[in-house]
Amino acid sequence: MKTRFMLAAASALGLMLAGNAAMAQGAAPSCPIKLGAIIPLTGPQGPIGKPIADTAQLAVEHVNAAGGVKGCPIEMVLRDDTGQPTLGVDAARYLVDVQKVPAIVGVVGSGIATAIVSAVTTSAKVPMVSCCAVTPTLTRLSEEGKTGGYFFRTIPTSRVFAVAHAVAATDRGYKNPVVIYVNNDFGSALLRDLEKAIGTLGGKIAGAIPYNENQPSYRTEVNQALALKGDALILIAFSQDGATLAREWISLGGTQNLVLHNTLRSQDFISAVGARFLTKAAGIDNAQVAGASVDAFNAGFKAKFNRDPVGPGLHTVYDSAVVTALAMQQAATLDGTAIRDALRQVQDPAGEVVVPGVEGIKKSLEAIKAGRKVRYVGATGPFTFDKNGDVTGPALVWKVEDGKLVTDKVIDLEQMTALFKRIGY
Amino acid sequence: MIAQLVIDGLLTGAVIALGAIGITLGLAILRFANFGYAELMTVGGYAALTAVLAYGGTGAPLGPFSFGGFLAVALAVGLVVTALVAVASDVVVFRPLRRRGAGPLVLIFASFGLALVLRHVVLLIFGTQPEYYSREIQMAVLLPGDVRVMPDQLLVLAITVLALVALWWLLNHTRMGLAMRAVAENTPLARACAIDPEMAIRWTWIVSGALGALAGTLFGLTVQLRPEMGANLLLPLFTAAVLGGVGSIPGAVIGGLLVGLAENLSVLVLPTSYKATVPFLIMLACFLLRPKGLFGK
């Protein structure tokens, strides 16, 4: 009872603060406009976080060179989470309470994003546009209404993997595959999505066996899976364990109709298992998008850093910053809820297509100012936030030919979106 | 399903039994719980691997097995190297401590330290990735009752039986075996009968080192080699030794088989992820219900 009262008091206070902020900024925003960013710059994720932060800064520079938002330049307030959820939550608190940022971008770790959404941004009504958190847990929180619609991301969730697995299996006529999956949050969430996807595409999972990581042998798990008598095996396993599982599965007489996870798309896996056992195997992975909007980003990145944008999170963080800036321009006032709603408006399917780079952003800022609708097609290609703030992405199906990995089929973005709709995610 | 689990349990149990004999010999003759013993399995397994790598494989696969004839040579290398490492560890670590009259607790901690050193030397040389003697995948044989076993596993069972017979003969029909048993029974009395306890101790290290190398190589053959394989097997090994009764070799064998069976059959009632806790539960039950073990005196 006491906590409930405290919560009510806290949220009432939050509302008042938010209201005040909205009133203060409603008429004419004070320059510069702050944009919060939480990215690991040190710690184990520092090496990938640093270029992500640089790219976010590049996006802000592009927006400012294009004239800024509502006539103001944007200032990115960057905090280092060092890869730890506690520090991430601290950083978010600082950005929301002290810096009073109207939106937060970046946020690399899934665990950090989940912690910030649960502890800070949802109750503060500040939209967070994550560049890199893939966990389906956030989708579930959103479905349960625990994000208030304030969570978005520009990276596809692991549901894309579930769809790709289902397509790869049903394309090959597997009707009741067995699943062996890694026993953690990622694995069990993927399994739930996979069951739904396969059910829609005309199959039924014969059964699913979890495994614990890093064991020397999985004979018991494999025997349990064999007893289910499926017509194929979908293997959701990380590289080394995947090789152990696949070897034991094959040697105990399991079918060679394998559907493998993207972590097994490596030459190491093929040599550990033996190419002659993998002639019927298929696998899945994310596919890279191509197109004019992607080239526009790549060119802008190269102009600034004199190298190609290769690395995780670069395309997605650029989009997360730019789409947020456009939403700020679109929103009537610079408060979190208006920006949240505007994030969807700048992806209007009927709108003018606008692309990354100073020119593209300039065009879109002017179009929004003139009251025209825009559709931002970004560094990650055309993307649309679904009702949970998630985006989809293309995937590919690979196979092994003469001991080499070859792409068998690409599930492009339109097909993926259609499949998501059909499956009912 | 049950038949499969029983067979798997016996096959796992065979390797555990070999290792448990080494533990029980140590407890009886060296008179302390050697937590470093399981690392001798790792050393043996990797010593054989070194020979295999130096030769460039195990040769053409023999019949239904996954390996070629050279593995026998590699095994011999592993046995010798491990026996030497075992003796050296006694000379360098345990004998000086014994001479200073160190108690069992000091020896136990020393064995922990030795275990860490051995494990990390292996890790340093070979890295963390799993290794195999042969990358060949062999096909399981389907036995009546829907039971699948690998030819290698059946061979492991046969080798275990042979090793047990050899050990029995060694202990009961040689002077060295007599000396070991005498020291285990009563060291001062053995000394009075002109048996050198240091000699018996040295032979204990050699025999238990060789058994460890055999168990490690057989484990590597049927599962895989990893630097932490010995550490992971430590609990099942001690459980088997304690369950069988300290100092009893038949007890260690039966204890090993029971641990293997219990581990595998546990999946009928427990989620697979809890399989590794079974030896611990057995050990706990054994301490509470029958502390001297099944065959303890």
XYZ file of C-alpha atoms in Angstrom:
722
model
C 0.000 0.000 0.000
C 2.780 2.320 0.984
C 4.756 1.618 -2.180
C 1.661 2.167 -4.267
C 1.160 5.556 -2.661
C 4.796 6.413 -3.233
C 4.523 5.347 -6.842
C 1.432 7.439 -7.341
C 3.103 10.422 -5.724
C 6.209 9.932 -7.811
C 4.312 9.696 -11.066
C 2.183 12.720 -10.157
C 5.386 14.614 -9.552
C 6.720 13.316 -12.848
C 3.618 14.533 -14.642
C 3.952 17.962 -13.111
C 7.594 18.178 -14.089
C 6.834 16.969 -17.595
C 4.017 19.475 -17.841
C 6.252 22.296 -16.752
C 8.934 21.283 -19.195
C 6.389 21.165 -21.979
C 5.072 24.595 -21.099
C 8.561 26.026 -20.867
C 9.583 24.626 -24.229
C 6.243 24.939 -25.936
C 6.541 28.413 -27.333
C 10.143 28.773 -28.408
C 12.694 26.101 -27.565
C 15.859 27.276 -25.885
C 18.908 26.615 -27.999
C 20.726 24.281 -28.181
C 18.323 21.350 -27.980
C 19.747 18.528 -25.939
C 19.670 14.916 -27.094
C 20.702 12.256 -24.588
C 22.970 9.375 -25.606
C 24.059 6.375 -23.509
C 26.805 4.306 -25.097
C 29.584 2.171 -23.555
C 32.871 3.975 -24.183
C 34.999 1.959 -21.770
C 34.776 -1.562 -20.414
C 34.457 -4.770 -22.431
C 32.130 -3.157 -24.987
C 34.238 -0.017 -25.305
C 35.892 -1.086 -28.555
C 32.535 -1.365 -30.339
C 30.942 1.498 -28.392
C 33.463 4.161 -29.375
C 32.734 4.050 -33.142
C 29.014 3.889 -32.343
C 29.326 7.107 -30.330
C 31.330 8.738 -33.127
C 28.631 7.792 -35.618
C 25.896 9.200 -33.367
C 27.912 12.418 -33.220
C 28.161 12.345 -37.022
C 24.372 12.124 -37.248
C 24.040 15.154 -34.968
C 26.573 17.058 -37.090
C 24.562 16.232 -40.217
C 21.372 17.500 -38.592
C 23.061 20.695 -37.437
C 24.658 21.281 -40.847
C 21.177 20.854 -42.310
C 19.881 23.686 -40.177
C 19.085 22.019 -36.872
C 15.756 21.273 -35.252
C 13.241 24.104 -34.944
C 16.050 26.485 -35.845
C 18.273 25.268 -33.033
C 21.411 23.165 -33.225
C 21.308 19.856 -31.370
C 23.784 19.133 -28.614
C 24.399 15.476 -27.887
C 24.892 14.798 -24.182
C 26.829 11.528 -24.125
C 27.189 9.296 -21.055
C 29.285 6.147 -20.727
C 27.496 3.109 -19.278
C 30.710 0.971 -19.285
C 28.506 -1.984 -20.206
C 26.865 -2.141 -16.775
C 23.107 -1.836 -16.234
C 23.501 0.049 -12.932
C 25.654 2.720 -14.559
C 23.292 2.808 -17.535
C 20.378 3.546 -15.224
C 22.461 6.216 -13.463
C 23.292 7.803 -16.803
C 19.632 7.786 -17.837
C 18.637 9.381 -14.514
C 21.242 12.097 -15.004
C 20.112 12.788 -18.568
C 16.423 12.894 -17.654
C 16.563 14.634 -14.262
C 19.560 16.953 -14.582
C 19.997 17.575 -18.295
C 16.229 17.282 -18.969
C 16.765 15.712 -22.373
C 13.512 15.062 -24.288
C 14.811 11.800 -25.832
C 17.628 9.259 -25.468
C 19.419 7.398 -28.249
C 22.144 4.768 -28.379
C 21.964 2.116 -25.610
C 23.903 -0.896 -26.820
C 23.400 -3.684 -24.280
C 20.075 -5.530 -24.116
C 20.282 -5.792 -20.342
C 21.019 -2.069 -20.040
C 18.157 -1.099 -22.331
C 15.758 -3.280 -20.338
C 16.930 -1.762 -17.054
C 16.612 1.806 -18.318
C 13.164 1.196 -19.789
C 11.953 -0.401 -16.553
C 13.518 2.120 -14.187
C 13.734 5.479 -15.917
C 12.413 6.337 -19.352
C 8.923 4.828 -19.188
C 7.980 6.558 -15.954
C 9.653 9.791 -17.063
C 7.825 9.597 -20.420
C 11.030 10.074 -22.370
C 11.304 8.115 -25.605
C 14.373 5.920 -25.962
C 15.485 4.884 -29.441
C 17.975 2.062 -29.011
C 20.487 1.325 -31.731
C 21.564 -2.111 -30.674
C 19.423 -3.929 -28.110
C 17.996 -7.050 -29.799
C 16.351 -8.822 -26.871
C 12.751 -9.945 -27.359
C 12.203 -9.261 -23.650
C 11.632 -5.627 -24.588
C 9.010 -6.684 -27.120
C 7.263 -8.626 -24.392
C 7.425 -5.658 -21.997
C 5.921 -3.542 -24.730
C 3.131 -6.045 -25.387
C 2.368 -6.022 -21.681
C 2.155 -2.232 -21.795
C 5.203 -1.800 -19.569
C 7.059 0.538 -21.923
C 4.183 2.956 -22.421
C 5.183 3.055 -26.080
C 8.302 5.053 -25.184
C 10.710 2.352 -26.335
C 11.862 2.146 -29.952
C 14.775 0.486 -31.678
C 16.330 0.647 -35.107
C 17.858 -2.853 -35.000
C 15.728 -5.880 -35.881
C 14.805 -8.096 -32.953
C 15.632 -11.751 -32.779
C 12.120 -12.424 -34.129
C 13.661 -12.030 -37.559
C 15.663 -15.169 -36.724
C 12.513 -17.034 -35.736
C 10.883 -16.203 -39.068
C 14.027 -17.143 -41.004
C 14.249 -20.503 -39.201
C 10.593 -21.184 -39.942
C 10.993 -20.251 -43.618
C 14.140 -22.338 -44.011
C 12.428 -25.353 -42.419
C 9.086 -25.162 -44.190
C 10.703 -24.371 -47.579
C 12.414 -27.720 -47.293
C 9.183 -29.497 -46.448
C 10.015 -30.209 -42.795
C 6.666 -30.636 -41.067
C 7.585 -31.446 -37.491
C 11.105 -30.398 -36.646
C 12.711 -30.910 -33.246
C 14.354 -27.865 -31.656
C 17.445 -27.897 -29.454
C 17.918 -24.433 -27.989
C 20.254 -22.637 -25.610
C 18.745 -22.466 -22.140
C 18.655 -18.711 -21.514
C 16.358 -15.738 -22.036
C 17.414 -15.390 -25.658
C 16.860 -19.065 -26.467
C 13.506 -19.487 -24.775
C 12.118 -16.260 -26.246
C 13.279 -17.300 -29.696
C 11.628 -20.695 -29.211
C 8.275 -19.091 -28.389
C 8.453 -16.960 -31.531
C 9.592 -19.932 -33.571
C 6.644 -22.085 -32.473
C 4.279 -19.379 -33.627
C 6.095 -18.840 -36.924
C 6.276 -22.529 -37.823
C 2.656 -23.009 -36.862
C 1.623 -20.289 -39.300
C 3.803 -21.558 -42.123
C 2.328 -25.046 -41.986
C 4.373 -27.118 -39.593
C 4.436 -28.082 -35.960
C 7.393 -28.389 -33.640
C 7.692 -31.990 -32.478
C 9.300 -30.881 -29.253
C 12.054 -28.676 -27.885
C 15.008 -29.613 -25.684
C 16.994 -26.929 -23.848
C 20.746 -27.273 -23.321
C 23.134 -25.537 -20.929
C 26.120 -23.762 -22.401
C 29.673 -25.021 -22.336
C 29.231 -28.706 -21.475
C 31.646 -31.307 -22.820
C 28.883 -33.616 -24.018
C 25.194 -33.324 -24.853
C 24.452 -36.980 -25.401
C 21.502 -36.973 -22.992
C 19.921 -33.929 -24.617
C 20.499 -35.404 -28.072
C 18.963 -38.719 -27.037
C 15.932 -36.904 -25.660
C 15.620 -34.968 -28.908
C 15.980 -38.161 -30.967
C 13.169 -39.766 -28.976
C 10.831 -37.037 -30.267
C 11.244 -38.468 -33.774
C 11.069 -35.200 -35.715
C 11.802 -34.939 -39.418
C 14.462 -32.237 -38.962
C 16.540 -30.510 -36.295
C 16.496 -26.764 -35.721
C 19.646 -25.993 -33.771
C 19.690 -22.708 -31.855
C 23.147 -22.955 -30.338
C 26.310 -20.910 -29.983
C 29.345 -21.908 -31.999
C 31.306 -24.401 -29.893
C 28.304 -26.067 -28.258
C 26.616 -26.132 -31.647
C 29.466 -28.196 -33.073
C 29.347 -30.632 -30.137
C 25.563 -30.976 -30.457
C 25.608 -31.418 -34.235
C 28.368 -34.054 -34.028
C 26.540 -36.062 -31.396
C 23.221 -35.672 -33.189
C 24.655 -37.036 -36.435
C 26.669 -39.821 -34.851
C 23.699 -41.031 -32.829
C 21.795 -41.406 -36.074
C 19.839 -38.151 -36.140
C 18.559 -36.825 -39.448
C 20.901 -34.644 -41.478
C 18.003 -32.284 -42.176
C 19.490 -29.477 -40.104
C 18.456 -25.846 -39.789
C 21.287 -23.967 -38.095
C 21.443 -20.679 -36.252
C 23.462 -17.684 -37.480
C 26.154 -18.321 -34.849
C 27.012 -21.525 -36.725
C 27.586 -19.728 -40.032
C 31.326 -20.284 -39.930
C 33.999 -22.367 -41.566
C 35.017 -23.612 -38.092
C 31.627 -25.230 -37.642
C 31.815 -26.906 -41.046
C 35.254 -28.356 -40.349
C 34.264 -29.473 -36.829
C 31.245 -31.401 -38.101
C 32.449 -32.405 -41.556
C 31.093 -31.004 -44.822
C 29.898 -34.417 -45.985
C 27.303 -34.461 -43.186
C 26.093 -30.965 -43.989
C 24.982 -31.367 -47.598
C 21.340 -31.130 -46.544
C 21.914 -28.492 -43.875
C 20.535 -24.972 -44.103
C 21.157 -21.986 -41.881
C 19.967 -18.453 -41.292
C 21.416 -14.997 -40.658
C 20.660 -11.288 -40.934
C 21.017 -9.913 -44.443
C 22.665 -6.634 -45.321
C 20.390 -4.036 -46.881
C 21.502 -2.269 -50.056
C 20.107 0.808 -51.730
C 20.492 4.530 -52.301
C 19.771 5.514 -48.689
C 22.396 3.071 -47.417
C 24.924 4.413 -49.935
C 24.145 7.964 -48.807
C 25.053 7.069 -45.240
C 28.138 5.112 -46.291
C 29.386 8.102 -48.307
C 28.802 10.495 -45.407
C 30.599 8.163 -43.021
C 33.561 7.761 -45.345
C 33.826 11.512 -45.862
C 34.113 12.017 -42.117
C 36.172 9.069 -40.936
C 37.979 8.110 -44.140
C 37.007 4.455 -43.822
C 34.023 2.250 -44.641
C 31.319 1.868 -41.988
C 32.071 -1.717 -41.032
C 31.131 -2.763 -37.531
C 28.128 -3.394 -35.339
C 25.636 -0.651 -34.590
C 26.971 2.043 -36.945
C 24.040 2.115 -39.381
C 21.470 1.600 -36.656
C 22.776 4.331 -34.335
C 22.827 6.846 -37.181
C 19.189 6.082 -37.875
C 18.244 6.233 -34.211
C 19.711 9.746 -33.898
C 18.374 11.087 -37.205
C 14.864 9.696 -36.844
C 14.711 11.189 -33.345
C 15.848 14.584 -34.645
C 13.218 14.473 -37.376
C 10.594 13.540 -34.804
C 11.649 16.538 -32.703
C 11.154 18.735 -35.737
C 7.774 17.121 -36.368
C 6.541 17.290 -32.760
C 4.499 20.349 -31.829
C 6.355 20.666 -28.551
C 9.636 19.212 -27.389
C 8.174 16.928 -24.752
C 8.635 13.196 -24.632
C 5.096 12.180 -25.461
C 4.897 14.471 -28.516
C 8.241 13.132 -29.752
C 7.066 9.569 -29.137
C 4.072 10.109 -31.390
C 6.090 12.057 -33.958
C 8.558 9.159 -34.312
C 5.859 7.294 -36.189
C 4.738 10.340 -38.203
C 8.148 10.760 -39.850
C 7.756 7.250 -41.260
C 4.536 8.024 -43.108
C 4.253 5.481 -45.933
C 2.616 8.180 -48.096
C 5.284 10.746 -47.263
C 8.152 12.120 -49.305
C 11.098 9.722 -49.166
C 14.095 11.315 -47.470
C 17.558 9.821 -46.970
C 20.664 10.227 -44.766
C 23.343 12.850 -45.312
C 23.246 16.634 -44.875
C 21.277 17.169 -48.104
C 18.686 14.531 -47.330
C 18.176 15.716 -43.770
C 17.944 19.339 -44.897
C 15.230 18.353 -47.359
C 13.281 16.491 -44.709
C 13.585 19.196 -42.027
C 12.267 21.745 -44.521
C 9.460 19.460 -45.669
C 8.350 18.913 -42.073
C 8.523 22.641 -41.390
C 6.347 23.265 -44.417
C 3.839 20.759 -43.045
C 4.491 18.049 -45.640
C 4.650 14.398 -44.718
C 7.970 12.557 -44.903
C 9.137 9.003 -44.855
C 12.678 8.613 -43.556
C 14.491 5.806 -45.326
C 17.714 5.386 -43.412
C 21.166 3.922 -43.250
C 19.481 0.577 -42.532
C 17.145 0.986 -45.502
C 13.395 1.477 -45.224
C 12.246 0.679 -41.699
C 8.964 1.118 -39.842
C 8.390 0.948 -36.104
C 5.689 -1.605 -35.362
C 3.249 -1.314 -32.471
C 5.983 -2.400 -30.052
C 8.535 0.064 -31.393
C 10.424 -2.767 -33.099
C 11.640 -2.884 -36.669
C 12.082 -5.832 -38.954
C 15.000 -6.503 -41.204
C 15.855 -8.806 -44.043
C 17.286 -12.251 -43.434
C 19.018 -14.849 -45.505
C 19.127 -18.615 -45.695
C 22.498 -20.232 -46.325
C 23.651 -23.730 -47.116
C 26.891 -25.645 -47.442
C 28.149 -26.524 -50.909
C 31.486 -28.306 -51.382
C 32.438 -27.312 -47.858
C 31.752 -23.616 -48.512
C 29.034 -21.346 -47.161
C 26.718 -20.071 -49.895
C 23.603 -17.917 -49.735
C 20.566 -19.910 -50.736
C 17.816 -17.343 -50.456
C 17.206 -13.811 -49.204
C 14.027 -12.904 -47.352
C 13.860 -9.208 -48.181
C 12.265 -6.526 -46.071
C 8.868 -6.594 -47.809
C 8.629 -10.366 -47.483
C 9.729 -10.154 -43.866
C 7.138 -7.503 -43.051
C 4.445 -9.563 -44.763
C 5.513 -12.651 -42.815
C 5.446 -10.723 -39.524
C 1.912 -9.653 -40.322
C 0.871 -13.165 -41.308
C 2.349 -14.700 -38.175
C 0.770 -11.995 -36.068
C 3.784 -10.658 -34.171
C 14.536 -44.644 -23.512
C 15.357 -46.286 -20.180
C 17.500 -48.923 -21.869
C 19.410 -46.158 -23.646
C 19.933 -44.294 -20.380
C 21.172 -47.433 -18.628
C 23.678 -48.154 -21.397
C 24.840 -44.507 -21.463
C 25.131 -44.622 -17.680
C 27.315 -47.740 -17.727
C 29.540 -46.272 -20.429
C 29.995 -42.984 -18.533
C 30.401 -44.955 -15.324
C 33.276 -46.992 -16.776
C 35.443 -43.893 -17.195
C 34.427 -42.577 -13.774
C 35.306 -45.956 -12.254
C 38.842 -45.862 -13.681
C 39.395 -42.411 -12.220
C 37.808 -43.311 -8.893
C 40.293 -46.155 -8.439
C 43.109 -43.617 -8.550
C 41.342 -41.499 -5.942
C 40.689 -44.423 -3.652
C 44.309 -45.647 -3.931
C 45.442 -42.157 -2.974
C 43.102 -42.050 -0.010
C 44.249 -45.466 1.213
C 47.986 -45.309 0.610
C 48.873 -41.612 0.455
C 46.245 -40.924 3.138
C 44.891 -37.657 1.813
C 42.187 -36.532 -0.614
C 44.149 -35.669 -3.745
C 42.136 -32.955 -5.451
C 44.841 -32.695 -8.056
C 44.222 -36.245 -9.207
C 41.616 -35.350 -11.803
C 44.152 -33.089 -13.501
C 46.257 -36.169 -14.209
C 43.399 -37.256 -16.466
C 43.707 -33.962 -18.340
C 47.482 -34.321 -18.542
C 47.156 -37.883 -19.844
C 44.527 -36.955 -22.402
C 46.545 -34.039 -23.711
C 49.842 -35.973 -23.668
C 48.227 -38.527 -25.965
C 46.902 -35.644 -28.090
C 50.417 -34.245 -28.422
C 51.589 -37.587 -29.785
C 48.634 -37.666 -32.189
C 49.339 -34.125 -33.383
C 53.044 -34.877 -33.793
C 52.213 -37.921 -35.897
C 49.643 -35.954 -37.873
C 46.516 -37.885 -36.914
C 45.778 -41.367 -35.686
C 46.134 -43.096 -39.040
C 43.367 -44.578 -41.184
C 40.278 -45.431 -39.093
C 40.181 -49.043 -37.946
C 36.931 -50.782 -38.872
C 33.941 -49.133 -37.234
C 36.082 -47.017 -34.891
C 36.805 -43.325 -35.275
C 40.559 -43.626 -34.884
C 43.538 -45.373 -36.396
C 46.126 -47.696 -34.888
C 48.463 -44.896 -33.871
C 46.159 -44.034 -30.986
C 47.551 -47.081 -29.147
C 51.046 -45.562 -29.370
C 49.648 -42.187 -28.292
C 47.958 -43.851 -25.329
C 51.262 -45.438 -24.313
C 52.946 -42.032 -24.510
C 50.137 -40.581 -22.379
C 50.523 -43.327 -19.759
C 54.276 -42.829 -19.448
C 54.131 -39.025 -19.405
C 51.364 -38.963 -16.817
C 53.070 -41.492 -14.576
C 56.198 -39.307 -14.732
C 54.182 -36.158 -13.978
C 52.547 -37.957 -11.045
C 55.886 -39.067 -9.618
C 57.387 -35.628 -10.214
C 54.486 -33.965 -8.404
C 55.150 -36.245 -5.445
C 58.883 -35.517 -5.475
C 58.436 -31.766 -5.861
C 55.328 -31.110 -3.763
C 54.110 -33.916 -1.551
C 57.291 -35.680 -0.370
C 58.862 -32.506 1.083
C 55.584 -31.825 2.876
C 55.399 -35.411 4.182
C 58.964 -35.155 5.483
C 58.021 -32.019 7.392
C 55.145 -33.946 8.936
C 52.427 -31.970 7.189
C 48.879 -32.968 8.101
C 46.255 -34.167 5.607
C 44.732 -30.668 5.373
C 48.029 -29.156 4.179
C 48.360 -31.930 1.599
C 44.811 -31.289 0.383
C 45.511 -27.598 -0.129
C 48.797 -28.410 -1.829
C 46.912 -30.735 -4.167
C 44.496 -27.905 -4.986
C 47.414 -25.673 -5.872
C 49.011 -28.366 -7.979
C 45.677 -28.896 -9.774
C 45.512 -25.217 -10.717
C 49.073 -25.222 -11.996
C 48.615 -28.374 -14.097
C 45.284 -27.195 -15.536
C 46.651 -23.824 -16.540
C 49.802 -25.241 -18.060
C 47.561 -27.347 -20.299
C 45.422 -24.277 -20.986
C 48.484 -22.212 -21.834
C 49.815 -24.763 -24.289
C 46.614 -25.949 -25.950
C 44.127 -23.096 -25.523
C 40.495 -23.271 -24.443
C 38.948 -24.812 -27.532
C 37.869 -28.458 -27.400
C 40.178 -30.938 -29.086
C 39.542 -34.346 -30.585
C 41.872 -37.233 -31.400
C 40.010 -37.705 -34.612
C 37.468 -35.428 -36.219
C 35.805 -38.412 -37.868
C 32.186 -38.778 -36.876
C 31.387 -42.428 -36.344
C 27.896 -43.719 -36.732
C 26.176 -45.245 -33.740
C 25.229 -48.926 -33.864
C 21.553 -49.591 -33.293
C 21.123 -52.385 -30.752
C 17.819 -54.152 -29.987
C 15.493 -52.036 -27.858
C 16.225 -48.831 -29.809
C 19.556 -48.434 -28.015
C 22.305 -46.551 -29.831
C 25.959 -46.972 -28.898
C 29.140 -45.913 -30.611
C 31.730 -48.556 -31.428
C 34.272 -46.412 -29.550
C 32.177 -46.612 -26.397
C 32.024 -50.396 -26.528
C 35.798 -50.452 -26.921
C 36.112 -48.149 -23.898
C 34.065 -50.598 -21.867
C 36.282 -53.495 -22.977
C 39.479 -51.580 -22.194
C 38.153 -50.678 -18.753
C 37.483 -54.328 -17.967
C 40.986 -55.277 -19.162
C 42.547 -52.504 -17.073
C 40.669 -53.721 -13.999
C 41.881 -57.292 -14.512
C 45.448 -56.047 -14.925
C 45.169 -53.957 -11.772
C 43.773 -56.876 -9.795
C 46.675 -59.056 -10.914
C 49.164 -56.284 -10.109
C 47.875 -55.811 -6.583
C 47.437 -59.468 -5.724
C 50.193 -61.267 -7.568
C 53.194 -58.977 -7.513
C 55.565 -57.968 -4.760
C 54.891 -54.318 -5.554
C 51.146 -54.852 -5.120
C 51.729 -56.604 -1.837
C 53.841 -53.672 -0.644
C 51.121 -51.178 -1.624
C 48.453 -53.154 0.183
C 50.650 -53.561 3.232
C 51.329 -49.808 3.453
C 47.623 -49.121 3.056
C 46.862 -51.557 5.860
C 49.476 -50.443 8.391
C 52.554 -48.393 7.513
C 54.693 -49.057 10.656
C 54.023 -52.783 10.434
C 54.899 -52.744 6.746
C 58.146 -50.956 7.537
C 58.877 -53.566 10.208
C 58.506 -56.213 7.502
C 61.216 -54.503 5.431
C 58.798 -52.814 3.043
C 59.896 -49.333 2.061
C 56.820 -47.091 2.322
C 58.386 -44.501 -0.031
C 58.701 -47.209 -2.664
C 55.064 -48.190 -2.219
C 54.063 -44.548 -2.440
C 56.028 -44.085 -5.647
C 54.332 -47.100 -7.195
C 50.965 -45.766 -6.088
C 51.645 -42.537 -7.982
C 52.749 -44.460 -11.056
C 49.732 -46.779 -11.034
C 47.203 -44.067 -10.285
C 48.834 -41.722 -12.826
C 48.611 -44.408 -15.505
C 44.973 -45.121 -14.624
C 44.245 -41.396 -14.793
C 45.891 -41.117 -18.198
C 43.858 -44.080 -19.427
C 40.616 -42.561 -18.121
C 41.505 -39.159 -19.604
C 42.324 -40.609 -23.010
C 39.149 -42.700 -23.076
C 37.115 -39.660 -22.027
C 38.764 -37.598 -24.764
C 38.023 -40.349 -27.265
C 34.315 -40.632 -26.493
C 33.553 -37.027 -25.449
C 36.216 -34.403 -26.097
C 39.365 -32.974 -24.581
C 39.138 -29.692 -22.719
C 41.556 -28.185 -20.219
C 38.807 -28.155 -17.583
C 37.680 -31.743 -18.189
C 39.472 -33.053 -15.096
C 38.094 -30.316 -12.883
C 34.581 -31.108 -14.128
C 35.039 -34.799 -13.373
C 36.403 -34.245 -9.857
C 33.038 -34.370 -8.119
C 31.809 -37.576 -9.815
C 35.192 -39.212 -9.122
C 35.184 -38.404 -5.416
C 31.556 -39.404 -5.120
C 32.341 -42.773 -6.665
C 35.321 -43.297 -4.332
C 33.375 -42.267 -1.235
C 30.307 -44.264 -2.238
C 32.381 -47.377 -2.842
C 34.172 -47.024 0.457
C 37.609 -45.477 0.843
C 40.365 -47.867 -0.146
C 38.117 -50.427 -1.794
C 38.883 -50.951 -5.469
C 35.781 -53.027 -6.239
C 33.906 -50.329 -4.318
C 35.355 -47.608 -6.550
C 34.336 -49.522 -9.669
C 30.793 -50.136 -8.458
C 30.612 -46.576 -7.132
C 31.694 -45.256 -10.536
C 29.079 -47.295 -12.357
C 26.372 -46.225 -9.891
C 27.272 -42.547 -10.279
C 27.212 -42.876 -14.065
C 23.854 -44.661 -13.960
C 22.325 -42.207 -11.490
C 23.495 -39.216 -13.530
C 21.956 -40.557 -16.692
C 18.755 -41.917 -15.170
C 18.159 -38.655 -13.311
C 16.891 -37.066 -16.526
C 13.753 -39.183 -16.169
C 12.752 -37.127 -13.132
C 14.909 -33.982 -13.279
C 15.445 -31.424 -16.058
C 18.663 -32.219 -17.923
C 20.269 -29.038 -16.655
C 20.332 -30.453 -13.124
C 22.175 -33.619 -14.135
C 25.477 -32.297 -12.826
C 24.079 -31.974 -9.294
C 23.338 -35.693 -9.013
C 26.836 -36.753 -7.858
C 26.696 -34.096 -5.181
C 23.338 -35.374 -3.925
C 24.678 -38.936 -3.872
C 27.747 -37.850 -1.927
C 25.586 -36.001 0.565
C 23.269 -38.974 1.011
C 26.253 -41.274 1.404
C 27.804 -39.110 4.128
C 24.501 -38.936 5.982
C 23.366 -42.547 5.640
C 26.529 -44.636 5.316
C 29.676 -42.587 5.874
C 32.027 -45.517 5.374
C 30.602 -46.249 1.927
C 29.207 -49.443 0.454
C 32.362 -51.519 0.863
C 34.270 -49.505 3.449
C 35.869 -51.177 6.412
